[in-house]
Amino acid sequence: MQLAVLYDKHQPASHVDTCEAAARAVVELLASEAARTGQWREAVDFWRDGRIRKLVRRARGQVRWQEVQGVDGVSVEQQVPGRNLAAARAFVPGPVRPLDPRLNKLQVSGTELSDELPSASTEALVRVGISPLITMTTGKAAAQCAHAAQLAWEAMDEPMRQRWAADGHRVMVEGVDEQRWAADAGRVHVVDAGFTELDGPTETTRAWW
């Protein structure tokens, strides 16, 4: 699955808001009628049955961001008062090659947003914790948070999914200290295979609800 995050060098979003937007975008796509019963179902089911991978690209500025809105997927914009806009789009899964030229233009590595603000989604139903034992770029962290949110959605029963949908699939992303990380395994956890940035297998994120 390809994802794109809005990267505006003049008004950059925060790291945490971008990770939360990416997580929400993936769940919004999975929960959509098109993915569950419609035209995206076959592609999404094929991807979910295999090795689930996510690749986050950066759309530099509004021109690139608007270009990729024409590629099948779901966008989420997260606007927190007093902060710059965070936005992410999750695209319908497909082969890495050939890749839509509009996505192929977007850079993959080195997506980093350094504004370390705390999450504003403190009352979200789902919390995603990032491991204190590793360091990740924003792009990598966004992919791992999105994966944790996906596993949470997969594990939920339908009533809980409906509650989460009513909350806009909001996610609270937070750093977890080593003491809590050692004591609380979470309800789901993500182990990265080590294809990019990290040596695998490496546990990156956990989710609670």
Coordinates of C-alpha atoms in Angstrom, one line a residue:
M1 CA 0.0 0.0 0.0
Q2 CA 1.3 3.4 -1.0
L3 CA 0.6 6.4 1.3
A4 CA 1.3 10.1 0.7
V5 CA 1.6 12.7 3.4
L6 CA 1.4 16.4 2.7
Y7 CA 4.9 18.0 3.1
D8 CA 4.7 21.8 3.2
K9 CA 8.1 23.3 4.0
H10 CA 6.5 26.7 4.7
Q11 CA 3.8 25.4 7.0
P12 CA 5.0 22.0 8.1
A13 CA 2.7 19.7 10.0
S14 CA 3.8 18.2 13.3
H15 CA 5.3 14.7 13.4
V16 CA 2.5 13.3 15.6
D17 CA -0.4 14.9 13.6
T18 CA 1.1 13.4 10.4
C19 CA 1.3 9.9 12.0
E20 CA -2.2 10.2 13.2
A21 CA -3.5 11.3 9.8
A22 CA -1.8 8.4 8.1
A23 CA -3.2 5.9 10.6
R24 CA -6.7 7.3 10.1
A25 CA -6.4 7.3 6.3
V26 CA -5.6 3.6 6.2
V27 CA -8.5 2.7 8.5
E28 CA -10.9 4.9 6.6
L29 CA -9.9 3.1 3.4
L30 CA -10.3 -0.4 5.0
A31 CA -13.7 0.6 6.5
S32 CA -15.0 2.2 3.2
E33 CA -17.9 0.6 1.3
A34 CA -15.7 0.4 -1.7
A35 CA -13.1 -1.7 0.1
R36 CA -15.6 -3.9 2.0
T37 CA -18.1 -4.7 -0.7
G38 CA -17.4 -2.5 -3.7
Q39 CA -14.8 -1.9 -6.5
W40 CA -11.8 -2.0 -4.3
R41 CA -12.6 -5.2 -2.4
E42 CA -10.6 -7.6 -4.6
A43 CA -7.4 -5.5 -4.4
V44 CA -7.7 -4.9 -0.7
D45 CA -8.5 -8.5 0.2
F46 CA -5.6 -9.7 -1.9
W47 CA -3.3 -7.3 0.0
R48 CA -4.6 -8.2 3.4
D49 CA -4.1 -11.9 2.7
G50 CA -0.4 -11.5 2.0
R51 CA 2.5 -9.7 3.5
I52 CA 1.2 -6.4 4.4
R53 CA 3.6 -3.6 3.6
K54 CA 3.1 0.2 3.5
L55 CA 5.3 2.8 1.9
V56 CA 4.9 6.5 2.8
R57 CA 5.8 9.1 0.2
R58 CA 5.9 12.9 0.6
A59 CA 3.8 15.2 -1.5
R60 CA 5.8 18.5 -1.5
G61 CA 3.3 21.4 -1.5
Q62 CA -0.3 21.7 -2.7
V63 CA 0.4 21.0 -6.4
R64 CA 1.8 17.5 -5.8
W65 CA -0.9 16.9 -3.1
Q66 CA -3.7 17.8 -5.4
E67 CA -2.3 15.6 -8.2
V68 CA -2.5 12.5 -6.2
Q69 CA -6.1 13.1 -5.2
G70 CA -6.9 11.6 -8.6
V71 CA -5.4 8.3 -7.6
D72 CA -7.9 5.9 -6.0
G73 CA -7.7 6.1 -2.3
V74 CA -8.9 8.0 0.8
S75 CA -7.6 11.2 2.2
V76 CA -7.7 12.5 5.8
E77 CA -7.0 16.0 6.8
Q78 CA -6.3 16.7 10.5
Q79 CA -6.4 20.3 11.6
V80 CA -5.6 21.0 15.2
P81 CA -6.3 24.6 16.4
G82 CA -3.0 26.5 16.6
R83 CA -1.1 23.9 14.4
N84 CA -0.4 23.5 10.7
L85 CA -2.6 21.2 8.6
A86 CA -1.6 17.5 8.6
A87 CA -2.9 15.4 5.7
A88 CA -2.4 11.9 4.4
R89 CA -3.9 9.8 1.7
A90 CA -4.0 5.9 1.6
F91 CA -4.1 4.5 -1.8
V92 CA -5.8 1.2 -2.9
P93 CA -3.1 -1.5 -2.7
G94 CA -1.5 -2.6 -5.9
P95 CA 1.8 -3.8 -7.5
V96 CA 4.9 -1.6 -6.9
R97 CA 5.5 -1.7 -10.6
P98 CA 4.2 -0.3 -12.7
L99 CA 3.3 2.6 -10.4
D100 CA 1.0 5.4 -11.3
P101 CA 3.3 8.3 -12.5
R102 CA 1.6 10.7 -10.1
L103 CA 2.8 8.5 -7.2
N104 CA 6.1 7.7 -8.7
K105 CA 7.0 11.4 -8.6
L106 CA 6.8 11.5 -4.9
Q107 CA 10.0 10.9 -2.8
V108 CA 10.1 8.1 -0.3
S109 CA 13.1 8.3 2.0
G110 CA 14.0 11.1 4.4
T111 CA 10.5 12.4 5.3
E112 CA 11.1 14.1 8.6
L113 CA 8.9 16.5 10.5
S114 CA 10.7 17.7 13.6
D115 CA 8.0 19.6 15.5
E116 CA 7.6 17.3 18.5
L117 CA 4.2 18.4 19.8
P118 CA 2.1 16.1 21.9
S119 CA -1.0 14.5 20.5
A120 CA -4.1 16.6 20.7
S121 CA -6.3 13.5 20.3
T122 CA -6.3 12.6 23.9
E123 CA -9.9 11.3 23.9
A124 CA -9.5 9.0 20.9
L125 CA -10.8 5.5 21.3
V126 CA -7.6 4.0 19.9
R127 CA -4.1 4.8 21.2
V128 CA -0.9 3.9 19.3
G129 CA 2.3 3.8 21.3
I130 CA 5.7 4.1 19.6
S131 CA 8.6 2.1 21.0
P132 CA 11.1 4.0 23.1
L133 CA 13.9 1.6 22.0
I134 CA 14.2 2.8 18.4
T135 CA 14.3 6.0 16.3
M136 CA 12.3 6.4 13.1
T137 CA 11.8 9.2 10.6
T138 CA 8.3 10.6 10.3
G139 CA 7.7 8.6 7.1
K140 CA 8.6 5.3 8.8
A141 CA 6.7 6.2 12.0
A142 CA 3.6 7.1 10.0
A143 CA 3.7 3.7 8.2
Q144 CA 4.1 1.8 11.5
C145 CA 1.3 3.8 13.3
A146 CA -0.9 3.1 10.3
H147 CA -0.1 -0.6 10.5
A148 CA -0.9 -0.6 14.3
A149 CA -4.2 1.1 13.6
Q150 CA -5.0 -1.4 10.8
L151 CA -4.3 -4.3 13.2
A152 CA -6.6 -2.7 15.8
W153 CA -9.4 -2.4 13.2
E154 CA -8.9 -6.0 12.1
A155 CA -9.1 -7.3 15.7
M156 CA -12.3 -5.4 16.6
D157 CA -15.8 -6.7 16.6
E158 CA -18.4 -4.8 14.4
P159 CA -19.9 -2.8 17.3
M160 CA -16.5 -1.5 18.3
R161 CA -15.7 -0.7 14.6
Q162 CA -18.9 1.3 14.5
R163 CA -18.0 3.3 17.6
W164 CA -14.6 4.0 16.1
A165 CA -16.1 5.1 12.9
A166 CA -18.5 7.5 14.7
D167 CA -15.3 9.0 16.3
G168 CA -13.8 9.6 12.8
H169 CA -11.3 6.8 13.3
R170 CA -9.3 9.2 15.5
V171 CA -6.0 7.8 16.8
M172 CA -3.8 9.1 19.6
V173 CA -0.2 8.5 18.9
E174 CA 2.2 8.8 21.8
G175 CA 5.8 7.9 22.8
V176 CA 5.9 5.3 25.4
D177 CA 8.5 5.2 28.1
E178 CA 10.6 2.1 28.7
Q179 CA 8.9 1.1 31.9
R180 CA 5.5 1.1 30.4
W181 CA 6.7 -0.6 27.2
A182 CA 8.1 -3.4 29.3
A183 CA 5.0 -3.8 31.4
D184 CA 2.1 -3.4 28.8
A185 CA 2.2 -5.5 25.7
G186 CA -0.8 -3.8 24.1
R187 CA -3.7 -5.5 22.4
V188 CA -1.9 -5.6 19.1
H189 CA 1.7 -4.9 18.1
V190 CA 3.7 -4.4 14.9
V191 CA 7.0 -6.1 14.2
D192 CA 8.8 -4.5 11.3
A193 CA 10.5 -6.9 8.9
G194 CA 13.5 -4.6 8.4
F195 CA 13.2 -3.7 4.7
T196 CA 13.8 0.0 5.3
E197 CA 15.5 2.0 8.1
L198 CA 15.4 -0.7 10.8
D199 CA 17.0 -4.0 11.3
G200 CA 14.3 -6.6 11.4
P201 CA 12.5 -8.1 13.1
T202 CA 12.0 -5.0 15.3
E203 CA 8.9 -4.2 17.3
T204 CA 7.8 -0.6 16.5
T205 CA 4.3 0.1 17.7
R206 CA 1.5 -1.2 19.9
A207 CA -2.2 -0.3 20.1
W208 CA -4.7 -0.2 22.9
W209 CA -8.5 0.4 22.9

